[in-house]
mmCIF file of C-alpha atoms in Angstrom:
data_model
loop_
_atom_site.group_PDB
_atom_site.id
_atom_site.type_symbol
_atom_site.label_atom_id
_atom_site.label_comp_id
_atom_site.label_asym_id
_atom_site.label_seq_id
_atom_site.Cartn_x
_atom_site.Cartn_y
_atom_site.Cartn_z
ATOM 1 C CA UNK A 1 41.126 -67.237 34.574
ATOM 2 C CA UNK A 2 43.090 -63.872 34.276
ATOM 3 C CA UNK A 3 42.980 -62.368 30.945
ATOM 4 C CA UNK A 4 44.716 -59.344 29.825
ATOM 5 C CA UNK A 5 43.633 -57.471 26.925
ATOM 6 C CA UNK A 6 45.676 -55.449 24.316
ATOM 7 C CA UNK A 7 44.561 -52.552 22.087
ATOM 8 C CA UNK A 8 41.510 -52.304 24.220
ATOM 9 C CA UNK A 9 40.499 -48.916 23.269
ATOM 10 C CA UNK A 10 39.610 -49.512 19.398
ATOM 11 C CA UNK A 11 36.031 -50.719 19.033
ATOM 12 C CA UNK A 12 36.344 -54.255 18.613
ATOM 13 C CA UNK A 13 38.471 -53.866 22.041
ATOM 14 C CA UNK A 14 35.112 -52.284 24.092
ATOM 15 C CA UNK A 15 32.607 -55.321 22.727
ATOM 16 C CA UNK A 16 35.575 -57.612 23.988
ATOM 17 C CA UNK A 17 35.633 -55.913 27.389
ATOM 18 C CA UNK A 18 31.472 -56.017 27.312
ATOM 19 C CA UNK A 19 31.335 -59.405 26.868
ATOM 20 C CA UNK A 20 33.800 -60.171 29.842
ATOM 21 C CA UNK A 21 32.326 -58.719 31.826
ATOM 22 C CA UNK A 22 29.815 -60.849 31.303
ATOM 23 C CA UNK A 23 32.129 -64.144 31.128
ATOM 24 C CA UNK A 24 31.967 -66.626 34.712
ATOM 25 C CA UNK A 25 34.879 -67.859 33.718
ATOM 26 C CA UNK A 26 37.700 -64.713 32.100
ATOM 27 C CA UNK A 27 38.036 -61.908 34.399
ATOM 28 C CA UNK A 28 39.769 -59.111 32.545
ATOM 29 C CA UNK A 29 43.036 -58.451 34.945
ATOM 30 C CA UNK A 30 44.967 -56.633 32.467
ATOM 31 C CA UNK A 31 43.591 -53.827 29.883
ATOM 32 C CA UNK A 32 46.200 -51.934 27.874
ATOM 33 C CA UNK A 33 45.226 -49.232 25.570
ATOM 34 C CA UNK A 34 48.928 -47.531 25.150
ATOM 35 C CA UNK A 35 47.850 -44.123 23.232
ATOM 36 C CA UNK A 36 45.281 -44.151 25.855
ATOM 37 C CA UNK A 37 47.240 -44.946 28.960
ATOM 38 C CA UNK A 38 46.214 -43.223 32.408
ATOM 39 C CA UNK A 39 42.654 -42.114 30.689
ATOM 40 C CA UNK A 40 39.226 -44.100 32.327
ATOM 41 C CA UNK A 41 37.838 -47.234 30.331
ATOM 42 C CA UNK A 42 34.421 -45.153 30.449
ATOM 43 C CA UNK A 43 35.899 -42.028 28.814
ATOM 44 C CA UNK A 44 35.852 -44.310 25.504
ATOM 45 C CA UNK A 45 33.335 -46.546 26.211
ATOM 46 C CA UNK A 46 30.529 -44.971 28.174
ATOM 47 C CA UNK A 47 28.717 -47.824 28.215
ATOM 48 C CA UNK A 48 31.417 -50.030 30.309
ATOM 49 C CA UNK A 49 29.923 -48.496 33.563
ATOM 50 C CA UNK A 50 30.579 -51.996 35.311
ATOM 51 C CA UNK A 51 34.154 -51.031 34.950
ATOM 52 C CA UNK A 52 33.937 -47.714 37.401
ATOM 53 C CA UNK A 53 37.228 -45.789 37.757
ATOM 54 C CA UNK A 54 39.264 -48.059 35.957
ATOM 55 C CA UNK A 55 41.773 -46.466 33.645
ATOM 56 C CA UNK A 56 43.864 -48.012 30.735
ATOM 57 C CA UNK A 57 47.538 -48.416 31.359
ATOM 58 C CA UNK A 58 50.502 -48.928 29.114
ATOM 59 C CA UNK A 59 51.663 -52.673 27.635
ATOM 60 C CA UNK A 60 53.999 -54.733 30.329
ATOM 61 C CA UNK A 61 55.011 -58.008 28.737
ATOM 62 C CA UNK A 62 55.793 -59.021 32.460
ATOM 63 C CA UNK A 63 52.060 -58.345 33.296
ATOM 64 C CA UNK A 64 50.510 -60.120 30.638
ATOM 65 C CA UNK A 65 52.831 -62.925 31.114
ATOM 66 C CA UNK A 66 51.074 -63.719 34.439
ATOM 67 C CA UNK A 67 47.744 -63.905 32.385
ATOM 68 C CA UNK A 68 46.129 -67.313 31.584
ATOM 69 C CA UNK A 69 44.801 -66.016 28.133
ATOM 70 C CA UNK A 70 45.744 -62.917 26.288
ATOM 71 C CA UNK A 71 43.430 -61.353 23.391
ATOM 72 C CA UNK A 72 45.478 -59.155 20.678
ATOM 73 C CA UNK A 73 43.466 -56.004 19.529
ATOM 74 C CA UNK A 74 46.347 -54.125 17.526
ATOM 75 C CA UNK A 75 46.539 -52.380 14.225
ATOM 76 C CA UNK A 76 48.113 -54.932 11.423
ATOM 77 C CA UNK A 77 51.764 -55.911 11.686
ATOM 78 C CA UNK A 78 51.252 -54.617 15.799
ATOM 79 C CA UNK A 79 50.055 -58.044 17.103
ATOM 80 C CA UNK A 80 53.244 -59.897 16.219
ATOM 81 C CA UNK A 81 55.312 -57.528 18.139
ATOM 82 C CA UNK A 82 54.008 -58.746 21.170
ATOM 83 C CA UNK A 83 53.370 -62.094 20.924
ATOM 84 C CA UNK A 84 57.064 -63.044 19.882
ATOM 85 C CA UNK A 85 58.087 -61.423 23.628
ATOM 86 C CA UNK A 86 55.148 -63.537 25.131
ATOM 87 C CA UNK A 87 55.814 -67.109 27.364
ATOM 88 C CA UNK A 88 55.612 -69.697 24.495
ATOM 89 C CA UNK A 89 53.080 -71.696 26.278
ATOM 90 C CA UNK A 90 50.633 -68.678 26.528
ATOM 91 C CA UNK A 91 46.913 -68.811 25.290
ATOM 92 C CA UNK A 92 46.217 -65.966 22.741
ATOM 93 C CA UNK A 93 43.712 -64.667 20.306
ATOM 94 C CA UNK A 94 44.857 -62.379 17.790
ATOM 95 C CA UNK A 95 42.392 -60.030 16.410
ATOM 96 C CA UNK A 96 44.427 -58.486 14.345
ATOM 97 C CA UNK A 97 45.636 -59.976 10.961
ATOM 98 C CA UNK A 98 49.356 -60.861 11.564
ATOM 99 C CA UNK A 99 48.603 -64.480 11.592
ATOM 100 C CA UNK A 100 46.029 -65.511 9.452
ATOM 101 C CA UNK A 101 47.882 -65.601 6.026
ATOM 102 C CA UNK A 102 49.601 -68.583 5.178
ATOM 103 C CA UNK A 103 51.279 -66.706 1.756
ATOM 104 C CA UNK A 104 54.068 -64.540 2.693
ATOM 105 C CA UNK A 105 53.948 -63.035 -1.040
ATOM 106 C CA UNK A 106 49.960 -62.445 -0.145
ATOM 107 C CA UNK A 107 51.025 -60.706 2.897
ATOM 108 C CA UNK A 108 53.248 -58.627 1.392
ATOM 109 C CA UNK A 109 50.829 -57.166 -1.563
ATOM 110 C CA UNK A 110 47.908 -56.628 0.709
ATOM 111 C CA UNK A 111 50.088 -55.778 4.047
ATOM 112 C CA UNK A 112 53.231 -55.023 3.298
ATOM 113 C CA UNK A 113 56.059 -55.668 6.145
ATOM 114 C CA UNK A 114 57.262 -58.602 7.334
ATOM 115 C CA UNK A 115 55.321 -61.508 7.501
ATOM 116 C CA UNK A 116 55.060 -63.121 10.715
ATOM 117 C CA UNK A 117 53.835 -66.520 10.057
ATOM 118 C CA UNK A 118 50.298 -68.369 10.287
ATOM 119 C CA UNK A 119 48.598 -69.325 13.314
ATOM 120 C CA UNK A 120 45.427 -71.935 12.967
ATOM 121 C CA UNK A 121 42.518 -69.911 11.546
ATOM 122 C CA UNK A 122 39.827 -69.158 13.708
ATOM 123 C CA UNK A 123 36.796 -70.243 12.529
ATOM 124 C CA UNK A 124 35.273 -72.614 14.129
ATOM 125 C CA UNK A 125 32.345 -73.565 11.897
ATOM 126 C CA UNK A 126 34.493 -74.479 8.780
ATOM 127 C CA UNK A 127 34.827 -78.274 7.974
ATOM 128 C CA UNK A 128 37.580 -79.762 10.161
ATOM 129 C CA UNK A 129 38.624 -76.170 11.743
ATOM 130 C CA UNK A 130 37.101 -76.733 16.007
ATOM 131 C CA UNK A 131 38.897 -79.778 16.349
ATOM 132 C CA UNK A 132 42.444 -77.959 14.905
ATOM 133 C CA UNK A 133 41.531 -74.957 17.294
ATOM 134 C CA UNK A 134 40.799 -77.234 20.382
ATOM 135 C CA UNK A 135 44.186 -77.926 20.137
ATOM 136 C CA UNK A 136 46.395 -75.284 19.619
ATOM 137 C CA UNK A 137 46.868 -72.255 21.889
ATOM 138 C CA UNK A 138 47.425 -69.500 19.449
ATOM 139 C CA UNK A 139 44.180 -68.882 17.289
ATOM 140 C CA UNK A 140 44.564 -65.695 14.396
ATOM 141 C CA UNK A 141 40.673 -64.736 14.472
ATOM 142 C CA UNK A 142 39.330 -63.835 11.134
ATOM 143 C CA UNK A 143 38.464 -60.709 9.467
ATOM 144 C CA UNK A 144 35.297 -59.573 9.665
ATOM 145 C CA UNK A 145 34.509 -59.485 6.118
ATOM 146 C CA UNK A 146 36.454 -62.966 5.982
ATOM 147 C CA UNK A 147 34.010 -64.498 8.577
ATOM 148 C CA UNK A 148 30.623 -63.807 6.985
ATOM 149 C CA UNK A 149 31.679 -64.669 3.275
ATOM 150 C CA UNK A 150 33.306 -67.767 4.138
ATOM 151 C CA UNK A 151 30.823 -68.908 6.312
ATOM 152 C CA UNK A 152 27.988 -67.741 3.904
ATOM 153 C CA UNK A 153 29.887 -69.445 0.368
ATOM 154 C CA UNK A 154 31.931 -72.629 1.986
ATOM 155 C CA UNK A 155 28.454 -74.925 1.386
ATOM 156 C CA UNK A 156 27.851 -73.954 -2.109
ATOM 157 C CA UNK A 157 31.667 -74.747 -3.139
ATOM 158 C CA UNK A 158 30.442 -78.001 -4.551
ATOM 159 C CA UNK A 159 27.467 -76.799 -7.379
ATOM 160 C CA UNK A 160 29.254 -73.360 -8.288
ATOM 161 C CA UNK A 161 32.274 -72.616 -10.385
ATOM 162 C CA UNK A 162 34.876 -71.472 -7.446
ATOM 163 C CA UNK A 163 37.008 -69.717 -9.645
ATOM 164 C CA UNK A 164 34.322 -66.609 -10.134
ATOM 165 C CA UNK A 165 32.709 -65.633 -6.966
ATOM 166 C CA UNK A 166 31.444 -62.476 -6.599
ATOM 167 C CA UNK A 167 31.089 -60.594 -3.414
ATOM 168 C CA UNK A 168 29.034 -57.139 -3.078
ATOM 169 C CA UNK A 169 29.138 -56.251 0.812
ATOM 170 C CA UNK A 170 28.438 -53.244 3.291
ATOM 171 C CA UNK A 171 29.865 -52.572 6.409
ATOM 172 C CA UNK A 172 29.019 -50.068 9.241
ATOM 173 C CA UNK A 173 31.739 -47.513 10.306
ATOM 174 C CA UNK A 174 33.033 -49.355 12.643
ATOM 175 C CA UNK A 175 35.101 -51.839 10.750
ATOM 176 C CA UNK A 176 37.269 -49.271 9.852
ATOM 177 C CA UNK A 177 38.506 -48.715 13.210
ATOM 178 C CA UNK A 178 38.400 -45.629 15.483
ATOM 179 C CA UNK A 179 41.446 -43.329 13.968
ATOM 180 C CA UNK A 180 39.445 -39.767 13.267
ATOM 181 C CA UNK A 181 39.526 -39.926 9.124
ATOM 182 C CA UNK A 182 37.588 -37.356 7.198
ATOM 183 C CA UNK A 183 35.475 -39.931 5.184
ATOM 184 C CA UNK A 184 34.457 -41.330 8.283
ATOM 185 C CA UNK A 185 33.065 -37.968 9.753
ATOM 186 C CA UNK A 186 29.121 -38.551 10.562
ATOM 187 C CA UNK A 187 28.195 -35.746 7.959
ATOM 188 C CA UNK A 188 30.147 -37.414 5.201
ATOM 189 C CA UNK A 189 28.526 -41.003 6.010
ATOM 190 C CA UNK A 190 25.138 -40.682 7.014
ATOM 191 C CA UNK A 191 22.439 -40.444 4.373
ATOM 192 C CA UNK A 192 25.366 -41.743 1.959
ATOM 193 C CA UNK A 193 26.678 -45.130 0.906
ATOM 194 C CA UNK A 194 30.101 -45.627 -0.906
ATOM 195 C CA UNK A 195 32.726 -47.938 -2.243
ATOM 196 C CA UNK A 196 35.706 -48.556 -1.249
ATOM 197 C CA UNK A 197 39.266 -50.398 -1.832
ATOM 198 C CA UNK A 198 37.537 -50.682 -5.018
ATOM 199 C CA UNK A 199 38.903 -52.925 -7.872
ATOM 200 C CA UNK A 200 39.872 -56.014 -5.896
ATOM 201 C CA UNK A 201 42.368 -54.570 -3.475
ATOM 202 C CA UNK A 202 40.577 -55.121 0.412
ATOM 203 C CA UNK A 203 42.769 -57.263 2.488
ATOM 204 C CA UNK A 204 40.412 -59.525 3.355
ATOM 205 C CA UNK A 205 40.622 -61.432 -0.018
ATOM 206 C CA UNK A 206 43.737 -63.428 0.288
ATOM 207 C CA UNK A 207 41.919 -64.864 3.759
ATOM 208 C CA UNK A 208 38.788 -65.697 1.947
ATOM 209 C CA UNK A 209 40.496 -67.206 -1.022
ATOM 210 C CA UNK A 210 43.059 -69.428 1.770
ATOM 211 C CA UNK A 211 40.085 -70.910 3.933
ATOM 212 C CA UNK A 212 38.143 -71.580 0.788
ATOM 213 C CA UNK A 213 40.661 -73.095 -1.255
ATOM 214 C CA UNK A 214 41.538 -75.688 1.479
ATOM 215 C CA UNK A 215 37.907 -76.610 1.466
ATOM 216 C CA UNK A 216 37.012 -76.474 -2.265
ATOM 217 C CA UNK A 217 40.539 -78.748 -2.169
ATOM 218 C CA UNK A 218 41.596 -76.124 -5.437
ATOM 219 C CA UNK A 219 42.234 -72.713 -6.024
ATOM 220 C CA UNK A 220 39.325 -70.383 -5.262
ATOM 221 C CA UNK A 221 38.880 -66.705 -6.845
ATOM 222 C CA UNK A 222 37.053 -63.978 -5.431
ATOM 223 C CA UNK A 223 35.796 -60.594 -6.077
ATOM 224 C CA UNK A 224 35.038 -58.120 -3.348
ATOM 225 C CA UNK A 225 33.201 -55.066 -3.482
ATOM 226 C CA UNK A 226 33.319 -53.611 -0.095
ATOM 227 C CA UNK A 227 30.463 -50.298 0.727
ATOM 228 C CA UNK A 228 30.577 -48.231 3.692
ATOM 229 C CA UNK A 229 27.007 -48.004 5.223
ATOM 230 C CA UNK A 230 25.554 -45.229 7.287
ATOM 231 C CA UNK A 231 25.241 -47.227 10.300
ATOM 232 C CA UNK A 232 27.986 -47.564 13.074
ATOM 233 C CA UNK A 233 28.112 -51.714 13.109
ATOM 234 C CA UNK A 234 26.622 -54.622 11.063
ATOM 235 C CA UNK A 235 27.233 -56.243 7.680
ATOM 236 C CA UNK A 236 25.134 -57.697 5.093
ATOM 237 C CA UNK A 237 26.913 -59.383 2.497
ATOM 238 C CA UNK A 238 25.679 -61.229 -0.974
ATOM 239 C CA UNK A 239 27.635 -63.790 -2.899
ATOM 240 C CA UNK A 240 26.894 -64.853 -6.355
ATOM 241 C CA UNK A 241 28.660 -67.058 -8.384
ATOM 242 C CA UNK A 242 27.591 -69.549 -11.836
ATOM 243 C CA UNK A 243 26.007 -73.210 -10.848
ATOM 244 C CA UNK A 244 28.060 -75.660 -12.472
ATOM 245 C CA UNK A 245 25.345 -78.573 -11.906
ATOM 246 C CA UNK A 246 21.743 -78.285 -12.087
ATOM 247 C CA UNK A 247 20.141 -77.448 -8.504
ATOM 248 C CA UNK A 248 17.118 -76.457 -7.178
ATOM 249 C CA UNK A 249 16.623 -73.996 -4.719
ATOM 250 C CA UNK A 250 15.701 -76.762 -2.096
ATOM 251 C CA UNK A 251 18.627 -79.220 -2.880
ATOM 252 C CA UNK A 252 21.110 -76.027 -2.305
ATOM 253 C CA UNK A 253 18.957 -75.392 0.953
ATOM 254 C CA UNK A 254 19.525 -78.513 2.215
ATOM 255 C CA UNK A 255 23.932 -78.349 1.286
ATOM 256 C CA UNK A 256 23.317 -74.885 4.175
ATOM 257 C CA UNK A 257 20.958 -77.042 6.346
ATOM 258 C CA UNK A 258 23.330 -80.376 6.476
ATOM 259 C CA UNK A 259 26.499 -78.245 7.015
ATOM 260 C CA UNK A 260 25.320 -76.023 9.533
ATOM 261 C CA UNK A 261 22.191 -78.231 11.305
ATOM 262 C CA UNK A 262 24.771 -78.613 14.574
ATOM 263 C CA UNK A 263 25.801 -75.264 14.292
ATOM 264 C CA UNK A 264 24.630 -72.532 17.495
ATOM 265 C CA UNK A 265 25.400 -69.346 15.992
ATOM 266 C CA UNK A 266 25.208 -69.854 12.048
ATOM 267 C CA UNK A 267 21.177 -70.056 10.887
ATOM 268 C CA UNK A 268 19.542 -70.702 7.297
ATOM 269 C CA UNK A 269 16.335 -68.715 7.520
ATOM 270 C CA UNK A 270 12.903 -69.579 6.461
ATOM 271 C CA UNK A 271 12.238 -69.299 2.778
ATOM 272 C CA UNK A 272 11.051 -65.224 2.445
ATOM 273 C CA UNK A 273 12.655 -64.223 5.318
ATOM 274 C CA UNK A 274 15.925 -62.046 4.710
ATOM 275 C CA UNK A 275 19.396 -61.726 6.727
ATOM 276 C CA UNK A 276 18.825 -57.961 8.889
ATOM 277 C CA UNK A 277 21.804 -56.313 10.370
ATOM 278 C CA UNK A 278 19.525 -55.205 12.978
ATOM 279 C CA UNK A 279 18.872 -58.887 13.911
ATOM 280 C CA UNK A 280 22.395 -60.186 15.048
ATOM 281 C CA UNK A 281 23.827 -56.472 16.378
ATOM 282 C CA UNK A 282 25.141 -57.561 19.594
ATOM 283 C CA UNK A 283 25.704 -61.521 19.217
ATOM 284 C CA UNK A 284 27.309 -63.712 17.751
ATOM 285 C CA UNK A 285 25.287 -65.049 15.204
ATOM 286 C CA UNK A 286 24.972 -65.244 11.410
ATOM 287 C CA UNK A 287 21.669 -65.183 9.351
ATOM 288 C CA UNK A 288 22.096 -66.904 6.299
ATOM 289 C CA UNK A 289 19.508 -66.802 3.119
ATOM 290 C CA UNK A 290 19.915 -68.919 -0.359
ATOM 291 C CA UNK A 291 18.532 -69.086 -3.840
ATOM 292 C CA UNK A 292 18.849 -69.900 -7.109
ATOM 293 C CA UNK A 293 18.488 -67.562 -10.326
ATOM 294 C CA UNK A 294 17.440 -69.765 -12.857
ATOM 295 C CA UNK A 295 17.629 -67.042 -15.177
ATOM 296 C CA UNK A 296 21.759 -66.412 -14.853
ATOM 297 C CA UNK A 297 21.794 -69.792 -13.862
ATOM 298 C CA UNK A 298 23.903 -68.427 -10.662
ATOM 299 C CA UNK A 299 23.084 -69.376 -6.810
ATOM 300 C CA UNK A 300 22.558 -66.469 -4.557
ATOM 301 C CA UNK A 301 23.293 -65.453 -0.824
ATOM 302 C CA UNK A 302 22.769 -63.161 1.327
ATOM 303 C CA UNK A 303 24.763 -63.305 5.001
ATOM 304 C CA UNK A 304 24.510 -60.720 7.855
ATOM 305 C CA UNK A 305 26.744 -60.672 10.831
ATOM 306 C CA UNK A 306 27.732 -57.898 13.511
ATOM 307 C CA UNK A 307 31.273 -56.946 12.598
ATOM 308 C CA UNK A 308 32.125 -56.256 16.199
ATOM 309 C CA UNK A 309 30.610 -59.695 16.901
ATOM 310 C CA UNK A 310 30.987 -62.618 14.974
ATOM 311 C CA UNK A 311 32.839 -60.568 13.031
ATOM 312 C CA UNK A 312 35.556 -59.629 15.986
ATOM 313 C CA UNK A 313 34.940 -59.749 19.797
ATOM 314 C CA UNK A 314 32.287 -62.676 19.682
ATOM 315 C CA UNK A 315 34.060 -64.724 17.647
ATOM 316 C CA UNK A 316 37.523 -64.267 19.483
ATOM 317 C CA UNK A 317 35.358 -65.109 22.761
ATOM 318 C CA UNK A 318 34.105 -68.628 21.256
ATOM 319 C CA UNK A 319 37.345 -69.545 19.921
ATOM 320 C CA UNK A 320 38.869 -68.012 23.736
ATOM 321 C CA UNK A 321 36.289 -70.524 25.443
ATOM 322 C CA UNK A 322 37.698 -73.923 22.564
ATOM 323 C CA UNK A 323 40.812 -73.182 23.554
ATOM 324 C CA UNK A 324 40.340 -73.603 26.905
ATOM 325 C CA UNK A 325 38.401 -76.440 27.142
ATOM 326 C CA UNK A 326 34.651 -74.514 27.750
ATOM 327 C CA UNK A 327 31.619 -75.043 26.332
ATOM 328 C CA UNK A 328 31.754 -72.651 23.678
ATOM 329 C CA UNK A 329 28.792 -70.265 23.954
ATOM 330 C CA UNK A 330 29.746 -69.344 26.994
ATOM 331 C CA UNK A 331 28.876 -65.820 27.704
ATOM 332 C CA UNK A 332 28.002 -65.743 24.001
ATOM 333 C CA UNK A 333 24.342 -66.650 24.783
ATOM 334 C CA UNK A 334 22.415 -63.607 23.451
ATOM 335 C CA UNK A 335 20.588 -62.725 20.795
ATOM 336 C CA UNK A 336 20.832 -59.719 18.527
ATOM 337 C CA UNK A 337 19.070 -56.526 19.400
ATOM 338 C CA UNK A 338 16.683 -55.546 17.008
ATOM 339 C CA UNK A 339 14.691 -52.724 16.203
#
């Protein structure tokens, strides 16, 4: 299948052009980076030697109309620009945020602009969400931050109080995308950590509270901390929030293990064993951890995910391979790197 690629430049758009190249069934035909046009693919990703002398070029809607699958990697309020001038019948991934909001007043106080409209929500291991993706052909893929707290609170939503969740969670530099900012500089960030968007204000939260809600079947309420970590990718997330019903730490374990025992990429550890960045850089997959605090009478858990991953280029490959009718860990197969 012939897939063009827009915004392939940033970082999430390099792990998308790593991983197909890796794909036996997407062959990227058409890679668009337009502040970039003319310059070599390796020039900004080194590590795309597979790639040889090829060289960005500028966005053609006539080009990517001959594409079987098109992946969106634009700045917000970017994406919609070019799917509108798109062939209706196109297959597209946006990893971007112009589509995942279903609240136009949401989009406008954590966005701004006009809002575009909602596209089904991309992630696949939320009750009733696979089936809803297998069928459409225009998938908004989910914020980093988004993926990992959903995925790591949507099980508990039954024994905690929904309206109070509290979210403390660091990210590596590279969710905050590849424009040179001075807080971003490697002798600001390394050896440091910091807040920021502090005070409730990250525009992640409107996502998390949406895809929540709809499962918790009433309104959810969230607080997110976000903290920039001296590390290029990665996340590690905790959740708390107040038990509303006596549980032990072994009836919450097995809520994780029922709703995600089918689940590839999504993994409860072993009791003592903790969620590492380190472990899922590179894939796909989320390490999950749970407990109780019978002393603030609040369950617990931690969640890590790659942010260029699961978080963006992995995940917008699974939902890629739903959409058109593969098995869905193809070319998703590997594990994370390590240590």
């Amino acid at each position: 299948m012939k897939v063009g690629l827009v915004g392939a430049s940033g970082y999430a758009g390099g792990e998308l052009l790593r991983l197909l190249a890796g794909h036996p069934a997407f062959t990227a035909t058409v890679i668009t980076a337009n502040s970039n046009a003319g310059e070599r693919i390796t020039d900004l990703h080194p590590q795309l030697s597979g790639y040889g002398d090829r060289r960005f070029s500028v966005i053609d809607i006539a080009e990517l109309a001959t594409c079987d699958l098109v992946f969106l990697a634009m700045p917000h309020g970017e994406s919609a620009k070019i799917a509108t001038q798109l062939p209706k019948e196109q297959k597209i991934v946006d990893l971007g945020a112009d589509f995942r909001l279903a609240s136009a007043q949401s989009w406008q106080k954590y966005y701004g602009g006009e809002h575009a409209g909602r596209w089904v929500y991309g992630l696949p291991e939320l009750p009733g969400v696979r089936e809803q993706i297998k069928k459409s052909d225009r998938i908004a893929n989910p914020g980093c931050y988004a993926t990992v707290i959903a995925l790591a609170a949507a099980p508990a939503l039954s024994v905690i109080d929904s309206s109070d969740i509290v979210i403390v969670a660091a990210s590596g530099t590279t969710g905050a995308g590849r424009a040179v900012k001075r807080s971003l500089l490697a002798s600001e960030v390394m050896g440091s950590l910091t807040s920021y968007k502090f005070g409730g204000i990250h525009q992640h939260t409107p996502e998390i509270e949406e895809s929540l809600s709809h499962i918790a079947g009433s309104e959810v309420k969230i607080s997110l901390t976000p903290i920039l970590a001296p590390m290029p990718r990665g996340i590690l997330a905790t959740i708390t929030a107040r038990l509303t019903s006596k549980v032990t730490e072994a009836e919450l374990r097995a809520l994780f293990t029922q709703s995600y025992a089918s689940e590839e990429f999504v993994s409860l550890l072993p009791v003592g064993q903790m969620p590492k960045t380190s472990a899922v850089i590179g894939s796909n997959r989320v390490q999950l951890q749970v407990a109780v605090d019978e002393h603030a009478n609040r369950v617990v858990i931690s969640a890590a995910i790659d942010n260029l991953g699961k978080g963006a280029a992995g995940q917008a490959l699974q939902n890629a391979n739903l959409i058109c009718g593969l098995p869905e860990n193809t070319g998703l197969l590997m594990d994370g790197l390590g240590t």
